[in-house]
mmCIF file with all atom_site columns, C-alpha atoms in Angstrom:
data_model
loop_
_atom_site.group_PDB
_atom_site.id
_atom_site.type_symbol
_atom_site.label_atom_id
_atom_site.label_alt_id
_atom_site.label_comp_id
_atom_site.label_asym_id
_atom_site.label_entity_id
_atom_site.label_seq_id
_atom_site.pdbx_PDB_ins_code
_atom_site.Cartn_x
_atom_site.Cartn_y
_atom_site.Cartn_z
_atom_site.occupancy
_atom_site.B_iso_or_equiv
_atom_site.pdbx_formal_charge
_atom_site.auth_seq_id
_atom_site.auth_comp_id
_atom_site.auth_asym_id
_atom_site.auth_atom_id
_atom_site.pdbx_PDB_model_num
ATOM 1   C CA . MET A 1 1   ? 71.094 -30.382 -31.917 1.00 80.00 ? 1   MET A CA 1
ATOM 2   C CA . LYS A 1 2   ? 74.867 -30.247 -32.127 1.00 92.00 ? 2   LYS A CA 1
ATOM 3   C CA . PRO A 1 3   ? 75.968 -27.384 -34.383 1.00 96.00 ? 3   PRO A CA 1
ATOM 4   C CA . GLU A 1 4   ? 79.064 -27.707 -36.550 1.00 97.00 ? 4   GLU A CA 1
ATOM 5   C CA . PHE A 1 5   ? 81.639 -24.945 -36.915 1.00 98.00 ? 5   PHE A CA 1
ATOM 6   C CA . ARG A 1 6   ? 83.236 -24.720 -40.361 1.00 97.00 ? 6   ARG A CA 1
ATOM 7   C CA . PRO A 1 7   ? 85.390 -22.049 -42.010 1.00 97.00 ? 7   PRO A CA 1
ATOM 8   C CA . VAL A 1 8   ? 83.449 -19.666 -44.222 1.00 97.00 ? 8   VAL A CA 1
ATOM 9   C CA . ASN A 1 9   ? 83.584 -20.445 -47.926 1.00 97.00 ? 9   ASN A CA 1
ATOM 10  C CA . VAL A 1 10  ? 83.568 -16.940 -49.377 1.00 97.00 ? 10  VAL A CA 1
ATOM 11  C CA . ASP A 1 11  ? 83.070 -18.109 -52.969 1.00 97.00 ? 11  ASP A CA 1
ATOM 12  C CA . GLU A 1 12  ? 79.885 -19.991 -52.099 1.00 98.00 ? 12  GLU A CA 1
ATOM 13  C CA . HIS A 1 13  ? 78.454 -17.980 -49.216 1.00 98.00 ? 13  HIS A CA 1
ATOM 14  C CA . PHE A 1 14  ? 79.555 -14.348 -49.410 1.00 98.00 ? 14  PHE A CA 1
ATOM 15  C CA . ALA A 1 15  ? 76.004 -13.072 -50.027 1.00 97.00 ? 15  ALA A CA 1
ATOM 16  C CA . LEU A 1 16  ? 74.913 -14.832 -46.842 1.00 98.00 ? 16  LEU A CA 1
ATOM 17  C CA . CYS A 1 17  ? 77.831 -13.285 -44.933 1.00 98.00 ? 17  CYS A CA 1
ATOM 18  C CA . MET A 1 18  ? 76.668 -9.846  -46.086 1.00 97.00 ? 18  MET A CA 1
ATOM 19  C CA . ALA A 1 19  ? 73.059 -10.583 -45.059 1.00 97.00 ? 19  ALA A CA 1
ATOM 20  C CA . PHE A 1 20  ? 74.226 -11.764 -41.616 1.00 98.00 ? 20  PHE A CA 1
ATOM 21  C CA . ARG A 1 21  ? 76.412 -8.685  -41.191 1.00 97.00 ? 21  ARG A CA 1
ATOM 22  C CA . ARG A 1 22  ? 73.533 -6.370  -42.174 1.00 97.00 ? 22  ARG A CA 1
ATOM 23  C CA . ASP A 1 23  ? 71.124 -8.029  -39.718 1.00 95.00 ? 23  ASP A CA 1
ATOM 24  C CA . ALA A 1 24  ? 73.737 -7.876  -36.953 1.00 94.00 ? 24  ALA A CA 1
ATOM 25  C CA . PHE A 1 25  ? 74.233 -4.171  -37.707 1.00 93.00 ? 25  PHE A CA 1
ATOM 26  C CA . VAL A 1 26  ? 70.470 -3.570  -37.478 1.00 92.00 ? 26  VAL A CA 1
ATOM 27  C CA . CYS A 1 27  ? 70.327 -5.507  -34.182 1.00 88.00 ? 27  CYS A CA 1
ATOM 28  C CA . THR A 1 28  ? 73.114 -3.267  -32.873 1.00 86.00 ? 28  THR A CA 1
ATOM 29  C CA . PHE A 1 29  ? 71.968 0.123   -34.173 1.00 85.00 ? 29  PHE A CA 1
ATOM 30  C CA . GLN A 1 30  ? 68.212 -0.430  -34.807 1.00 86.00 ? 30  GLN A CA 1
ATOM 31  C CA . SER A 1 31  ? 68.609 0.522   -38.497 1.00 90.00 ? 31  SER A CA 1
ATOM 32  C CA . ASP A 1 32  ? 70.962 -0.064  -41.398 1.00 92.00 ? 32  ASP A CA 1
ATOM 33  C CA . ASN A 1 33  ? 71.811 3.654   -41.539 1.00 93.00 ? 33  ASN A CA 1
ATOM 34  C CA . GLY A 1 34  ? 75.594 3.767   -41.898 1.00 91.00 ? 34  GLY A CA 1
ATOM 35  C CA . PHE A 1 35  ? 75.924 0.119   -42.917 1.00 94.00 ? 35  PHE A CA 1
ATOM 36  C CA . ALA A 1 36  ? 77.423 0.842   -46.364 1.00 94.00 ? 36  ALA A CA 1
ATOM 37  C CA . PRO A 1 37  ? 80.525 2.681   -45.088 1.00 93.00 ? 37  PRO A CA 1
ATOM 38  C CA . PHE A 1 38  ? 80.848 0.198   -42.210 1.00 92.00 ? 38  PHE A CA 1
ATOM 39  C CA . ILE A 1 39  ? 80.947 -2.813  -44.546 1.00 95.00 ? 39  ILE A CA 1
ATOM 40  C CA . HIS A 1 40  ? 82.976 -1.236  -47.376 1.00 96.00 ? 40  HIS A CA 1
ATOM 41  C CA . GLY A 1 41  ? 85.812 -3.605  -48.401 1.00 96.00 ? 41  GLY A CA 1
ATOM 42  C CA . TYR A 1 42  ? 84.395 -6.510  -46.384 1.00 97.00 ? 42  TYR A CA 1
ATOM 43  C CA . GLU A 1 43  ? 84.952 -9.189  -49.018 1.00 97.00 ? 43  GLU A CA 1
ATOM 44  C CA . GLU A 1 44  ? 88.571 -8.166  -49.581 1.00 97.00 ? 44  GLU A CA 1
ATOM 45  C CA . ARG A 1 45  ? 89.263 -8.035  -45.835 1.00 97.00 ? 45  ARG A CA 1
ATOM 46  C CA . MET A 1 46  ? 87.621 -11.398 -45.325 1.00 97.00 ? 46  MET A CA 1
ATOM 47  C CA . ARG A 1 47  ? 89.611 -13.061 -48.114 1.00 97.00 ? 47  ARG A CA 1
ATOM 48  C CA . ALA A 1 48  ? 92.892 -11.636 -46.817 1.00 96.00 ? 48  ALA A CA 1
ATOM 49  C CA . ARG A 1 49  ? 92.161 -12.654 -43.249 1.00 97.00 ? 49  ARG A CA 1
ATOM 50  C CA . LEU A 1 50  ? 91.054 -16.186 -44.131 1.00 95.00 ? 50  LEU A CA 1
ATOM 51  C CA . VAL A 1 51  ? 94.642 -17.019 -45.088 1.00 95.00 ? 51  VAL A CA 1
ATOM 52  C CA . ASP A 1 52  ? 95.973 -15.568 -41.810 1.00 97.00 ? 52  ASP A CA 1
ATOM 53  C CA . PRO A 1 53  ? 95.919 -18.270 -39.094 1.00 96.00 ? 53  PRO A CA 1
ATOM 54  C CA . ARG A 1 54  ? 95.241 -15.640 -36.414 1.00 97.00 ? 54  ARG A CA 1
ATOM 55  C CA . TRP A 1 55  ? 91.790 -14.878 -37.875 1.00 98.00 ? 55  TRP A CA 1
ATOM 56  C CA . TYR A 1 56  ? 88.651 -17.035 -37.705 1.00 98.00 ? 56  TYR A CA 1
ATOM 57  C CA . TYR A 1 57  ? 85.654 -16.642 -40.016 1.00 98.00 ? 57  TYR A CA 1
ATOM 58  C CA . ILE A 1 58  ? 83.317 -19.472 -39.114 1.00 98.00 ? 58  ILE A CA 1
ATOM 59  C CA . HIS A 1 59  ? 79.853 -20.500 -40.231 1.00 98.00 ? 59  HIS A CA 1
ATOM 60  C CA . ILE A 1 60  ? 77.653 -22.351 -37.796 1.00 98.00 ? 60  ILE A CA 1
ATOM 61  C CA . TRP A 1 61  ? 75.779 -25.220 -39.424 1.00 98.00 ? 61  TRP A CA 1
ATOM 62  C CA . ASP A 1 62  ? 72.756 -27.241 -38.379 1.00 97.00 ? 62  ASP A CA 1
ATOM 63  C CA . ASN A 1 63  ? 72.831 -30.222 -40.734 1.00 96.00 ? 63  ASN A CA 1
ATOM 64  C CA . ASP A 1 64  ? 72.801 -28.657 -44.226 1.00 95.00 ? 64  ASP A CA 1
ATOM 65  C CA . GLN A 1 65  ? 71.738 -25.136 -43.144 1.00 97.00 ? 65  GLN A CA 1
ATOM 66  C CA . ILE A 1 66  ? 74.007 -22.241 -42.197 1.00 98.00 ? 66  ILE A CA 1
ATOM 67  C CA . ILE A 1 67  ? 72.465 -20.763 -39.062 1.00 98.00 ? 67  ILE A CA 1
ATOM 68  C CA . GLY A 1 68  ? 75.085 -18.286 -37.947 1.00 98.00 ? 68  GLY A CA 1
ATOM 69  C CA . GLN A 1 69  ? 78.493 -16.758 -38.261 1.00 98.00 ? 69  GLN A CA 1
ATOM 70  C CA . LEU A 1 70  ? 81.449 -16.013 -35.990 1.00 98.00 ? 70  LEU A CA 1
ATOM 71  C CA . GLU A 1 71  ? 84.289 -13.626 -36.714 1.00 98.00 ? 71  GLU A CA 1
ATOM 72  C CA . PHE A 1 72  ? 87.146 -13.394 -34.238 1.00 98.00 ? 72  PHE A CA 1
ATOM 73  C CA . LYS A 1 73  ? 90.919 -13.186 -33.949 1.00 98.00 ? 73  LYS A CA 1
ATOM 74  C CA . CYS A 1 74  ? 93.516 -14.395 -31.466 1.00 97.00 ? 74  CYS A CA 1
ATOM 75  C CA . PHE A 1 75  ? 95.066 -10.963 -30.895 1.00 97.00 ? 75  PHE A CA 1
ATOM 76  C CA . SER A 1 76  ? 94.107 -7.451  -29.818 1.00 96.00 ? 76  SER A CA 1
ATOM 77  C CA . ASP A 1 77  ? 95.736 -4.414  -28.232 1.00 93.00 ? 77  ASP A CA 1
ATOM 78  C CA . GLU A 1 78  ? 95.948 -6.427  -24.992 1.00 94.00 ? 78  GLU A CA 1
ATOM 79  C CA . ALA A 1 79  ? 98.549 -9.184  -24.670 1.00 95.00 ? 79  ALA A CA 1
ATOM 80  C CA . GLU A 1 80  ? 97.189 -12.761 -24.769 1.00 96.00 ? 80  GLU A CA 1
ATOM 81  C CA . THR A 1 81  ? 93.709 -11.433 -25.541 1.00 97.00 ? 81  THR A CA 1
ATOM 82  C CA . GLY A 1 82  ? 91.530 -12.296 -28.517 1.00 98.00 ? 82  GLY A CA 1
ATOM 83  C CA . TYR A 1 83  ? 88.875 -10.076 -30.019 1.00 98.00 ? 83  TYR A CA 1
ATOM 84  C CA . ILE A 1 84  ? 85.365 -11.132 -31.047 1.00 97.00 ? 84  ILE A CA 1
ATOM 85  C CA . HIS A 1 85  ? 84.082 -9.157  -34.045 1.00 95.00 ? 85  HIS A CA 1
ATOM 86  C CA . LEU A 1 86  ? 80.810 -10.976 -34.680 1.00 95.00 ? 86  LEU A CA 1
ATOM 87  C CA . ILE A 1 87  ? 78.550 -13.510 -33.018 1.00 95.00 ? 87  ILE A CA 1
ATOM 88  C CA . TYR A 1 88  ? 75.488 -13.925 -35.215 1.00 96.00 ? 88  TYR A CA 1
ATOM 89  C CA . LEU A 1 89  ? 72.608 -16.397 -35.260 1.00 96.00 ? 89  LEU A CA 1
ATOM 90  C CA . ILE A 1 90  ? 69.585 -16.332 -37.531 1.00 97.00 ? 90  ILE A CA 1
ATOM 91  C CA . PRO A 1 91  ? 66.450 -15.352 -35.574 1.00 95.00 ? 91  PRO A CA 1
ATOM 92  C CA . GLU A 1 92  ? 65.010 -18.886 -35.454 1.00 96.00 ? 92  GLU A CA 1
ATOM 93  C CA . TYR A 1 93  ? 68.042 -20.116 -33.483 1.00 96.00 ? 93  TYR A CA 1
ATOM 94  C CA . ARG A 1 94  ? 68.324 -17.284 -30.977 1.00 93.00 ? 94  ARG A CA 1
ATOM 95  C CA . GLY A 1 95  ? 67.557 -18.579 -27.503 1.00 90.00 ? 95  GLY A CA 1
ATOM 96  C CA . SER A 1 96  ? 68.137 -22.199 -28.567 1.00 94.00 ? 96  SER A CA 1
ATOM 97  C CA . GLY A 1 97  ? 71.449 -22.691 -26.741 1.00 93.00 ? 97  GLY A CA 1
ATOM 98  C CA . VAL A 1 98  ? 73.554 -22.415 -29.913 1.00 96.00 ? 98  VAL A CA 1
ATOM 99  C CA . ALA A 1 99  ? 75.037 -19.112 -28.694 1.00 94.00 ? 99  ALA A CA 1
ATOM 100 C CA . ASP A 1 100 ? 76.322 -20.941 -25.596 1.00 93.00 ? 100 ASP A CA 1
ATOM 101 C CA . THR A 1 101 ? 77.957 -23.555 -27.806 1.00 95.00 ? 101 THR A CA 1
ATOM 102 C CA . ALA A 1 102 ? 79.459 -20.760 -29.927 1.00 96.00 ? 102 ALA A CA 1
ATOM 103 C CA . GLN A 1 103 ? 80.858 -19.058 -26.800 1.00 93.00 ? 103 GLN A CA 1
ATOM 104 C CA . GLN A 1 104 ? 82.464 -22.341 -25.812 1.00 93.00 ? 104 GLN A CA 1
ATOM 105 C CA . PHE A 1 105 ? 83.879 -22.865 -29.317 1.00 96.00 ? 105 PHE A CA 1
ATOM 106 C CA . MET A 1 106 ? 85.454 -19.395 -29.364 1.00 96.00 ? 106 MET A CA 1
ATOM 107 C CA . ALA A 1 107 ? 86.873 -19.742 -25.848 1.00 95.00 ? 107 ALA A CA 1
ATOM 108 C CA . ASP A 1 108 ? 88.372 -23.141 -26.699 1.00 95.00 ? 108 ASP A CA 1
ATOM 109 C CA . THR A 1 109 ? 89.812 -21.894 -29.988 1.00 97.00 ? 109 THR A CA 1
ATOM 110 C CA . LEU A 1 110 ? 91.317 -18.762 -28.467 1.00 97.00 ? 110 LEU A CA 1
ATOM 111 C CA . TYR A 1 111 ? 92.702 -20.630 -25.465 1.00 96.00 ? 111 TYR A CA 1
ATOM 112 C CA . GLN A 1 112 ? 94.410 -23.102 -27.793 1.00 95.00 ? 112 GLN A CA 1
ATOM 113 C CA . ALA A 1 113 ? 95.875 -20.112 -29.664 1.00 96.00 ? 113 ALA A CA 1
ATOM 114 C CA . GLY A 1 114 ? 97.427 -18.799 -26.426 1.00 96.00 ? 114 GLY A CA 1
ATOM 115 C CA . CYS A 1 115 ? 94.788 -16.316 -25.298 1.00 97.00 ? 115 CYS A CA 1
ATOM 116 C CA . GLN A 1 116 ? 93.875 -15.846 -21.664 1.00 96.00 ? 116 GLN A CA 1
ATOM 117 C CA . ALA A 1 117 ? 90.992 -13.419 -22.281 1.00 97.00 ? 117 ALA A CA 1
ATOM 118 C CA . MET A 1 118 ? 88.598 -12.131 -24.937 1.00 97.00 ? 118 MET A CA 1
ATOM 119 C CA . LEU A 1 119 ? 87.221 -8.688  -25.806 1.00 97.00 ? 119 LEU A CA 1
ATOM 120 C CA . LEU A 1 120 ? 84.128 -7.642  -27.724 1.00 96.00 ? 120 LEU A CA 1
ATOM 121 C CA . THR A 1 121 ? 82.043 -4.561  -28.384 1.00 93.00 ? 121 THR A CA 1
ATOM 122 C CA . VAL A 1 122 ? 78.298 -4.518  -27.814 1.00 92.00 ? 122 VAL A CA 1
ATOM 123 C CA . SER A 1 123 ? 75.580 -1.902  -28.143 1.00 90.00 ? 123 SER A CA 1
ATOM 124 C CA . ARG A 1 124 ? 74.092 -0.588  -24.904 1.00 90.00 ? 124 ARG A CA 1
ATOM 125 C CA . THR A 1 125 ? 70.637 -1.090  -26.442 1.00 88.00 ? 125 THR A CA 1
ATOM 126 C CA . ASN A 1 126 ? 71.103 -4.757  -27.403 1.00 88.00 ? 126 ASN A CA 1
ATOM 127 C CA . GLU A 1 127 ? 69.579 -6.143  -24.207 1.00 89.00 ? 127 GLU A CA 1
ATOM 128 C CA . ARG A 1 128 ? 69.398 -9.729  -25.432 1.00 87.00 ? 128 ARG A CA 1
ATOM 129 C CA . ALA A 1 129 ? 73.130 -9.803  -26.235 1.00 90.00 ? 129 ALA A CA 1
ATOM 130 C CA . LEU A 1 130 ? 74.009 -8.036  -22.981 1.00 93.00 ? 130 LEU A CA 1
ATOM 131 C CA . ARG A 1 131 ? 72.088 -10.615 -20.933 1.00 92.00 ? 131 ARG A CA 1
ATOM 132 C CA . HIS A 1 132 ? 73.871 -13.424 -22.768 1.00 91.00 ? 132 HIS A CA 1
ATOM 133 C CA . TYR A 1 133 ? 77.334 -11.899 -22.272 1.00 92.00 ? 133 TYR A CA 1
ATOM 134 C CA . ARG A 1 134 ? 76.777 -11.133 -18.600 1.00 92.00 ? 134 ARG A CA 1
ATOM 135 C CA . ARG A 1 135 ? 75.601 -14.699 -18.025 1.00 91.00 ? 135 ARG A CA 1
ATOM 136 C CA . TRP A 1 136 ? 78.908 -15.857 -19.530 1.00 90.00 ? 136 TRP A CA 1
ATOM 137 C CA . GLY A 1 137 ? 80.939 -13.615 -17.218 1.00 91.00 ? 137 GLY A CA 1
ATOM 138 C CA . TRP A 1 138 ? 81.725 -10.758 -19.596 1.00 95.00 ? 138 TRP A CA 1
ATOM 139 C CA . GLN A 1 139 ? 82.512 -7.519  -17.726 1.00 95.00 ? 139 GLN A CA 1
ATOM 140 C CA . ARG A 1 140 ? 82.223 -3.982  -19.072 1.00 95.00 ? 140 ARG A CA 1
ATOM 141 C CA . VAL A 1 141 ? 85.681 -2.394  -19.234 1.00 96.00 ? 141 VAL A CA 1
ATOM 142 C CA . GLY A 1 142 ? 84.960 0.830   -21.085 1.00 92.00 ? 142 GLY A CA 1
ATOM 143 C CA . GLU A 1 143 ? 83.255 2.706   -23.851 1.00 91.00 ? 143 GLU A CA 1
ATOM 144 C CA . ASP A 1 144 ? 84.080 2.063   -27.495 1.00 87.00 ? 144 ASP A CA 1
ATOM 145 C CA . GLY A 1 145 ? 84.680 5.491   -28.970 1.00 77.00 ? 145 GLY A CA 1
ATOM 146 C CA . SER A 1 146 ? 84.741 4.205   -32.547 1.00 77.00 ? 146 SER A CA 1
ATOM 147 C CA . LEU A 1 147 ? 81.148 2.886   -32.635 1.00 69.00 ? 147 LEU A CA 1
ATOM 148 C CA . ARG A 1 148 ? 78.246 4.990   -31.402 1.00 74.00 ? 148 ARG A CA 1
ATOM 149 C CA . GLY A 1 149 ? 76.550 3.757   -28.235 1.00 84.00 ? 149 GLY A CA 1
ATOM 150 C CA . THR A 1 150 ? 78.748 0.712   -27.704 1.00 90.00 ? 150 THR A CA 1
ATOM 151 C CA . ASP A 1 151 ? 80.832 -0.550  -24.826 1.00 94.00 ? 151 ASP A CA 1
ATOM 152 C CA . ILE A 1 152 ? 83.811 -2.878  -24.621 1.00 95.00 ? 152 ILE A CA 1
ATOM 153 C CA . TYR A 1 153 ? 83.432 -6.071  -22.608 1.00 96.00 ? 153 TYR A CA 1
ATOM 154 C CA . ARG A 1 154 ? 86.129 -8.472  -21.441 1.00 97.00 ? 154 ARG A CA 1
ATOM 155 C CA . ARG A 1 155 ? 86.022 -12.077 -20.342 1.00 95.00 ? 155 ARG A CA 1
ATOM 156 C CA . GLU A 1 156 ? 88.781 -14.185 -18.870 1.00 95.00 ? 156 GLU A CA 1
ATOM 157 C CA . ILE A 1 157 ? 89.196 -17.624 -20.395 1.00 93.00 ? 157 ILE A CA 1
ATOM 158 C CA . TRP A 1 158 ? 89.482 -19.937 -17.432 1.00 78.00 ? 158 TRP A CA 1
ATOM 159 C CA . PRO A 1 159 ? 90.847 -23.390 -18.293 1.00 64.00 ? 159 PRO A CA 1
ATOM 160 C CA . HIS A 1 160 ? 88.279 -25.116 -16.068 1.00 53.00 ? 160 HIS A CA 1
ATOM 161 C CA . LYS A 1 161 ? 85.460 -23.431 -18.028 1.00 56.00 ? 161 LYS A CA 1
ATOM 162 C CA . ILE A 1 162 ? 86.506 -24.536 -21.485 1.00 52.00 ? 162 ILE A CA 1
ATOM 163 C CA . GLY A 1 163 ? 86.190 -27.856 -23.258 1.00 55.00 ? 163 GLY A CA 1
ATOM 164 C CA . VAL A 1 164 ? 89.931 -28.539 -23.610 1.00 47.00 ? 164 VAL A CA 1
ATOM 165 C CA . ILE A 1 165 ? 90.596 -29.117 -19.916 1.00 38.00 ? 165 ILE A CA 1
#
């Protein structure tokens, strides 16, 4: 299977985006307690960011089915460093290798946008995600004080490890 990466169509798929975000929140915090304030204004933010070329809202497709979603940007508080907000796959595709392809897609996209590294936040209790990130060379760089029980991870984007070189 070769997944396709296409920009999110908010008009057609916003309900799915919300469902993906809720499931990702539950995977992170083991409940949806606090999800409503976390997601407040999501559609407006998404629509505004989709017209900003520095932001990427991407659906992952397998033929005619949306199987996941990526949200990332080519900037952060660190120079030449992008930030990953969401890597989400529906349960049936977890462990299938699609997450590796998504990592490659994000690294390629951010490298082409001038980034040399990427940041993300992950829950200390999300063992599956932590194993995946560590396998890809992500390193813990600190605690995220804005989200309970989460840490910040960083990964260098090495040209020899991405598809563009």
